[in-house]
Amino acid sequence: MAKQISEGRKGAYYAGMVLMGIGGLMFLSVFITGAMNFGNFDNFESDARSSMFRAIGGMVLLFIGGAVRGIGAAGLAGSGVVLDPEKARSELEPYSRMAGGMIKDAIDESDIKLGSEPEKVIMIKCRECGKLNKEDSKFCQECGKEL
Ligand SMILES: [Zn+2]
């Protein structure tokens, strides 16, 4: 249990959730008050302005909240804010442990492939002795027979 999600990240996650909640309510309230004031054009101009403000403010809060929550959940590197694959891996580590190491396995696997993929070598089998020879070789390494 060396690596755990830090308190700061947990805090960011919940703060993001709260921001998203407020943003969502602000956004929804536009429709609710819009429906309530339907047909009432006495304060049309100020209503429209407040609706605009709440709609845009709500969307901005939703957006920021979502971003903050994502950072809290996956860490700065893990959520792609900081491009640092090594850090991302360690920040996502708690999740890979939760998923029974499946994600970690996938990352490890992809690392191996990203590392040094051996070039595909085509070999020719000698018809006499069965020795595998390089594609461009003219004679068998083992028995000297022409390939
Ligand atoms: Zn041979």
XYZ file of C-alpha atoms and ligand atoms in Angstrom:
148
model
C 0.000 0.000 0.000
C 2.705 2.456 -0.955
C 0.705 4.516 -3.386
C -2.658 5.929 -2.497
C -4.756 8.715 -3.915
C -3.564 11.797 -2.041
C -5.886 13.885 0.124
C -5.400 16.815 -2.251
C -6.623 14.787 -5.179
C -9.593 13.507 -3.197
C -10.394 17.103 -2.285
C -10.152 18.186 -5.906
C -12.415 15.342 -6.919
C -15.159 16.320 -4.504
C -14.727 20.040 -5.161
C -15.143 19.301 -8.846
C -18.282 17.311 -8.113
C -19.713 20.216 -6.113
C -18.853 22.701 -8.871
C -20.533 20.459 -11.412
C -23.580 20.180 -9.171
C -23.864 23.948 -8.785
C -23.282 24.455 -12.493
C -25.910 21.899 -13.340
C -28.451 23.514 -11.017
C -27.699 26.958 -12.422
C -28.137 25.658 -15.930
C -31.371 23.868 -15.064
C -32.764 26.908 -13.244
C -32.744 28.779 -16.544
C -35.289 26.366 -17.910
C -37.321 26.264 -14.718
C -37.627 30.050 -14.371
C -38.071 30.291 -18.122
C -41.029 27.942 -17.882
C -42.429 29.721 -14.826
C -42.246 33.137 -16.461
C -43.607 31.924 -19.741
C -45.933 34.515 -21.196
C -44.855 37.110 -18.650
C -42.879 39.738 -20.495
C -42.921 42.429 -17.790
C -39.304 41.888 -16.873
C -38.292 40.312 -20.126
C -35.021 42.148 -20.479
C -33.716 41.513 -16.966
C -35.031 37.947 -17.030
C -33.243 37.289 -20.280
C -30.042 38.759 -18.899
C -30.205 36.681 -15.743
C -31.021 33.590 -17.791
C -28.052 34.217 -20.030
C -25.810 34.723 -17.040
C -26.991 31.551 -15.355
C -26.816 29.495 -18.527
C -23.275 30.594 -19.340
C -22.176 30.562 -15.703
C -23.678 27.115 -15.273
C -21.894 25.779 -18.312
C -18.596 27.299 -17.211
C -19.014 25.785 -13.744
C -19.875 22.415 -15.249
C -16.814 22.586 -17.433
C -14.450 23.684 -14.659
C -16.012 21.220 -12.246
C -15.554 18.409 -14.712
C -11.938 19.336 -15.292
C -11.176 19.671 -11.571
C -12.895 16.383 -10.860
C -10.923 14.670 -13.604
C -7.662 16.027 -12.241
C -8.640 14.936 -8.766
C -9.541 11.490 -9.996
C -6.538 10.793 -12.145
C -3.903 13.320 -11.069
C -2.374 16.071 -13.182
C -0.407 13.760 -15.400
C -2.965 10.969 -15.327
C -5.694 13.242 -16.668
C -3.462 14.586 -19.403
C -2.898 18.073 -17.991
C 0.796 17.350 -17.705
C 2.270 15.221 -20.450
C 4.366 12.835 -18.451
C 3.711 9.170 -19.197
C 5.757 7.917 -16.253
C 3.951 10.168 -13.808
C 0.620 9.361 -15.383
C 1.316 5.731 -14.812
C 2.070 6.180 -11.143
C -0.902 8.484 -10.676
C -3.224 5.995 -12.325
C -1.711 3.194 -10.312
C -4.428 3.175 -7.609
C -6.981 2.523 -10.339
C -5.008 -0.245 -11.913
C -4.816 -1.881 -8.501
C -8.578 -1.486 -8.134
C -9.121 -3.105 -11.500
C -7.156 -6.115 -10.366
C -4.029 -4.988 -12.152
C -5.692 -5.262 -15.520
C -4.894 -1.710 -16.556
C -1.387 -2.009 -15.207
C -0.891 -5.174 -17.160
C -2.071 -3.414 -20.285
C 0.287 -0.520 -19.640
C 3.157 -2.874 -18.976
C 2.380 -4.758 -22.117
C 2.221 -1.628 -24.224
C 5.490 -0.479 -22.681
C 7.213 -3.593 -23.853
C 5.867 -3.060 -27.329
C 6.806 0.623 -27.267
C 10.280 -0.197 -26.023
C 12.262 -2.280 -28.486
C 10.170 -4.260 -30.863
C 12.423 -6.770 -32.519
C 12.464 -6.482 -36.277
C 10.633 -9.224 -38.027
C 13.165 -11.523 -39.613
C 12.137 -13.853 -42.351
C 14.017 -17.111 -42.309
C 14.317 -19.778 -44.946
C 14.378 -23.380 -43.929
C 17.021 -25.551 -45.505
C 15.442 -28.378 -47.465
C 18.301 -30.710 -46.592
C 18.858 -30.308 -42.855
C 16.019 -28.076 -41.734
C 18.274 -25.328 -40.385
C 16.753 -21.861 -40.463
C 18.844 -19.461 -42.495
C 18.589 -15.726 -43.070
C 16.324 -14.657 -45.880
C 19.158 -13.286 -48.021
C 21.600 -16.128 -47.544
C 22.433 -18.215 -50.590
C 23.774 -21.281 -48.853
C 22.784 -23.131 -45.705
C 24.853 -22.211 -42.658
C 24.687 -25.759 -41.410
C 25.253 -28.014 -44.359
C 26.323 -25.599 -47.094
C 23.549 -26.700 -49.429
C 22.280 -24.087 -51.884
C 19.008 -22.587 -50.729
Zn 21.154 -27.288 -44.504
